[in-house]
């Protein structure tokens, strides 16, 4: 079983098969999810102090913050899928 990695910005990568959702962080429910993950110790901040633009939800319950747009992360994930098919 190959583990495919997706770059979520600044050289940080996550396992593609563990991603459940890639969401924008503006809504109140997402902000609550981020705060709950922070309280539980399940938050991974990969923004390097920059503004959070994407929230990546993993099947393990971990929440990852990225400074890259959600569309960019999704495109990288889709590109990775295309490369797998070839």
mmCIF file with all atom_site columns, C-alpha atoms in Angstrom:
data_model
loop_
_atom_site.group_PDB
_atom_site.id
_atom_site.type_symbol
_atom_site.label_atom_id
_atom_site.label_alt_id
_atom_site.label_comp_id
_atom_site.label_asym_id
_atom_site.label_entity_id
_atom_site.label_seq_id
_atom_site.pdbx_PDB_ins_code
_atom_site.Cartn_x
_atom_site.Cartn_y
_atom_site.Cartn_z
_atom_site.occupancy
_atom_site.B_iso_or_equiv
_atom_site.pdbx_formal_charge
_atom_site.auth_seq_id
_atom_site.auth_comp_id
_atom_site.auth_asym_id
_atom_site.auth_atom_id
_atom_site.pdbx_PDB_model_num
ATOM 1  C CA . UNK A 1 1  ? 0.000   0.000  0.000   1.00 0.00 ? 1  UNK A CA 1
ATOM 2  C CA . UNK A 1 2  ? 1.487   3.301  -1.130  1.00 0.00 ? 2  UNK A CA 1
ATOM 3  C CA . UNK A 1 3  ? 1.075   6.352  1.061   1.00 0.00 ? 3  UNK A CA 1
ATOM 4  C CA . UNK A 1 4  ? 0.393   9.429  -1.062  1.00 0.00 ? 4  UNK A CA 1
ATOM 5  C CA . UNK A 1 5  ? 1.298   12.768 0.479   1.00 0.00 ? 5  UNK A CA 1
ATOM 6  C CA . UNK A 1 6  ? -0.292  16.140 -0.271  1.00 0.00 ? 6  UNK A CA 1
ATOM 7  C CA . UNK A 1 7  ? 1.525   19.425 0.307   1.00 0.00 ? 7  UNK A CA 1
ATOM 8  C CA . UNK A 1 8  ? -0.599  21.757 2.469   1.00 0.00 ? 8  UNK A CA 1
ATOM 9  C CA . UNK A 1 9  ? 1.925   24.586 2.327   1.00 0.00 ? 9  UNK A CA 1
ATOM 10 C CA . UNK A 1 10 ? 5.450   25.465 3.465   1.00 0.00 ? 10 UNK A CA 1
ATOM 11 C CA . UNK A 1 11 ? 6.688   21.922 2.934   1.00 0.00 ? 11 UNK A CA 1
ATOM 12 C CA . UNK A 1 12 ? 4.101   20.386 5.264   1.00 0.00 ? 12 UNK A CA 1
ATOM 13 C CA . UNK A 1 13 ? 2.444   17.247 3.942   1.00 0.00 ? 13 UNK A CA 1
ATOM 14 C CA . UNK A 1 14 ? -0.455  15.031 5.003   1.00 0.00 ? 14 UNK A CA 1
ATOM 15 C CA . UNK A 1 15 ? -1.475  11.546 3.929   1.00 0.00 ? 15 UNK A CA 1
ATOM 16 C CA . UNK A 1 16 ? -3.994  11.932 1.104   1.00 0.00 ? 16 UNK A CA 1
ATOM 17 C CA . UNK A 1 17 ? -5.984  8.830  2.018   1.00 0.00 ? 17 UNK A CA 1
ATOM 18 C CA . UNK A 1 18 ? -6.609  10.200 5.547   1.00 0.00 ? 18 UNK A CA 1
ATOM 19 C CA . UNK A 1 19 ? -8.256  13.462 4.386   1.00 0.00 ? 19 UNK A CA 1
ATOM 20 C CA . UNK A 1 20 ? -12.013 13.670 4.918   1.00 0.00 ? 20 UNK A CA 1
ATOM 21 C CA . UNK A 1 21 ? -12.641 17.328 4.076   1.00 0.00 ? 21 UNK A CA 1
ATOM 22 C CA . UNK A 1 22 ? -10.923 20.551 3.033   1.00 0.00 ? 22 UNK A CA 1
ATOM 23 C CA . UNK A 1 23 ? -12.943 23.544 4.187   1.00 0.00 ? 23 UNK A CA 1
ATOM 24 C CA . UNK A 1 24 ? -12.799 27.317 4.372   1.00 0.00 ? 24 UNK A CA 1
ATOM 25 C CA . UNK A 1 25 ? -12.419 28.592 7.972   1.00 0.00 ? 25 UNK A CA 1
ATOM 26 C CA . UNK A 1 26 ? -14.815 31.561 7.888   1.00 0.00 ? 26 UNK A CA 1
ATOM 27 C CA . UNK A 1 27 ? -18.018 30.066 9.307   1.00 0.00 ? 27 UNK A CA 1
ATOM 28 C CA . UNK A 1 28 ? -18.813 29.921 13.010  1.00 0.00 ? 28 UNK A CA 1
ATOM 29 C CA . UNK A 1 29 ? -19.240 26.098 13.094  1.00 0.00 ? 29 UNK A CA 1
ATOM 30 C CA . UNK A 1 30 ? -15.768 25.611 11.604  1.00 0.00 ? 30 UNK A CA 1
ATOM 31 C CA . UNK A 1 31 ? -14.299 28.058 14.118  1.00 0.00 ? 31 UNK A CA 1
ATOM 32 C CA . UNK A 1 32 ? -15.920 25.971 16.884  1.00 0.00 ? 32 UNK A CA 1
ATOM 33 C CA . UNK A 1 33 ? -14.422 22.786 15.411  1.00 0.00 ? 33 UNK A CA 1
ATOM 34 C CA . UNK A 1 34 ? -10.986 24.442 15.408  1.00 0.00 ? 34 UNK A CA 1
ATOM 35 C CA . UNK A 1 35 ? -11.361 25.558 19.033  1.00 0.00 ? 35 UNK A CA 1
ATOM 36 C CA . UNK A 1 36 ? -12.548 22.115 20.156  1.00 0.00 ? 36 UNK A CA 1
ATOM 37 C CA . UNK A 1 37 ? -9.577  20.478 18.393  1.00 0.00 ? 37 UNK A CA 1
ATOM 38 C CA . UNK A 1 38 ? -7.236  22.969 20.080  1.00 0.00 ? 38 UNK A CA 1
ATOM 39 C CA . UNK A 1 39 ? -8.729  22.120 23.495  1.00 0.00 ? 39 UNK A CA 1
ATOM 40 C CA . UNK A 1 40 ? -8.390  18.358 22.853  1.00 0.00 ? 40 UNK A CA 1
ATOM 41 C CA . UNK A 1 41 ? -4.828  18.649 21.530  1.00 0.00 ? 41 UNK A CA 1
ATOM 42 C CA . UNK A 1 42 ? -5.837  17.523 18.022  1.00 0.00 ? 42 UNK A CA 1
ATOM 43 C CA . UNK A 1 43 ? -5.028  20.779 16.215  1.00 0.00 ? 43 UNK A CA 1
ATOM 44 C CA . UNK A 1 44 ? -2.028  20.973 13.883  1.00 0.00 ? 44 UNK A CA 1
ATOM 45 C CA . UNK A 1 45 ? -1.204  24.540 12.861  1.00 0.00 ? 45 UNK A CA 1
ATOM 46 C CA . UNK A 1 46 ? 0.799   24.503 9.622   1.00 0.00 ? 46 UNK A CA 1
ATOM 47 C CA . UNK A 1 47 ? 0.277   28.201 8.816   1.00 0.00 ? 47 UNK A CA 1
ATOM 48 C CA . UNK A 1 48 ? 3.644   29.452 10.122  1.00 0.00 ? 48 UNK A CA 1
ATOM 49 C CA . UNK A 1 49 ? 1.875   32.469 11.618  1.00 0.00 ? 49 UNK A CA 1
ATOM 50 C CA . UNK A 1 50 ? 0.055   33.393 8.453   1.00 0.00 ? 50 UNK A CA 1
ATOM 51 C CA . UNK A 1 51 ? -3.695  33.701 7.987   1.00 0.00 ? 51 UNK A CA 1
ATOM 52 C CA . UNK A 1 52 ? -5.601  30.393 7.971   1.00 0.00 ? 52 UNK A CA 1
ATOM 53 C CA . UNK A 1 53 ? -7.172  29.843 4.561   1.00 0.00 ? 53 UNK A CA 1
ATOM 54 C CA . UNK A 1 54 ? -7.980  26.131 4.646   1.00 0.00 ? 54 UNK A CA 1
ATOM 55 C CA . UNK A 1 55 ? -8.956  23.657 7.327   1.00 0.00 ? 55 UNK A CA 1
ATOM 56 C CA . UNK A 1 56 ? -8.093  20.032 6.575   1.00 0.00 ? 56 UNK A CA 1
ATOM 57 C CA . UNK A 1 57 ? -10.056 17.404 8.509   1.00 0.00 ? 57 UNK A CA 1
ATOM 58 C CA . UNK A 1 58 ? -8.481  13.969 8.914   1.00 0.00 ? 58 UNK A CA 1
ATOM 59 C CA . UNK A 1 59 ? -10.218 10.671 9.649   1.00 0.00 ? 59 UNK A CA 1
ATOM 60 C CA . UNK A 1 60 ? -8.277  10.468 12.927  1.00 0.00 ? 60 UNK A CA 1
ATOM 61 C CA . UNK A 1 61 ? -10.062 13.564 14.238  1.00 0.00 ? 61 UNK A CA 1
ATOM 62 C CA . UNK A 1 62 ? -7.054  15.799 13.721  1.00 0.00 ? 62 UNK A CA 1
ATOM 63 C CA . UNK A 1 63 ? -7.677  19.269 12.326  1.00 0.00 ? 63 UNK A CA 1
ATOM 64 C CA . UNK A 1 64 ? -4.903  20.875 10.263  1.00 0.00 ? 64 UNK A CA 1
ATOM 65 C CA . UNK A 1 65 ? -4.730  24.579 9.505   1.00 0.00 ? 65 UNK A CA 1
ATOM 66 C CA . UNK A 1 66 ? -3.149  25.660 6.249   1.00 0.00 ? 66 UNK A CA 1
ATOM 67 C CA . UNK A 1 67 ? -2.255  29.059 4.782   1.00 0.00 ? 67 UNK A CA 1
ATOM 68 C CA . UNK A 1 68 ? -3.055  27.712 1.294   1.00 0.00 ? 68 UNK A CA 1
ATOM 69 C CA . UNK A 1 69 ? -6.481  28.155 -0.325  1.00 0.00 ? 69 UNK A CA 1
ATOM 70 C CA . UNK A 1 70 ? -8.825  25.117 -0.096  1.00 0.00 ? 70 UNK A CA 1
ATOM 71 C CA . UNK A 1 71 ? -9.035  25.003 -3.900  1.00 0.00 ? 71 UNK A CA 1
ATOM 72 C CA . UNK A 1 72 ? -5.266  24.731 -4.150  1.00 0.00 ? 72 UNK A CA 1
ATOM 73 C CA . UNK A 1 73 ? -5.129  21.826 -1.707  1.00 0.00 ? 73 UNK A CA 1
ATOM 74 C CA . UNK A 1 74 ? -8.023  20.126 -3.542  1.00 0.00 ? 74 UNK A CA 1
ATOM 75 C CA . UNK A 1 75 ? -6.283  20.603 -6.896  1.00 0.00 ? 75 UNK A CA 1
ATOM 76 C CA . UNK A 1 76 ? -3.101  19.054 -5.502  1.00 0.00 ? 76 UNK A CA 1
ATOM 77 C CA . UNK A 1 77 ? -5.165  16.122 -4.251  1.00 0.00 ? 77 UNK A CA 1
ATOM 78 C CA . UNK A 1 78 ? -6.872  15.719 -7.629  1.00 0.00 ? 78 UNK A CA 1
ATOM 79 C CA . UNK A 1 79 ? -3.541  16.008 -9.463  1.00 0.00 ? 79 UNK A CA 1
ATOM 80 C CA . UNK A 1 80 ? -2.147  13.275 -7.232  1.00 0.00 ? 80 UNK A CA 1
ATOM 81 C CA . UNK A 1 81 ? -5.115  11.035 -8.153  1.00 0.00 ? 81 UNK A CA 1
ATOM 82 C CA . UNK A 1 82 ? -4.504  11.596 -11.884 1.00 0.00 ? 82 UNK A CA 1
ATOM 83 C CA . UNK A 1 83 ? -0.826  10.714 -11.492 1.00 0.00 ? 83 UNK A CA 1
ATOM 84 C CA . UNK A 1 84 ? -1.840  7.484  -9.716  1.00 0.00 ? 84 UNK A CA 1
ATOM 85 C CA . UNK A 1 85 ? -4.028  6.426  -12.639 1.00 0.00 ? 85 UNK A CA 1
ATOM 86 C CA . UNK A 1 86 ? -1.213  6.879  -15.181 1.00 0.00 ? 86 UNK A CA 1
#
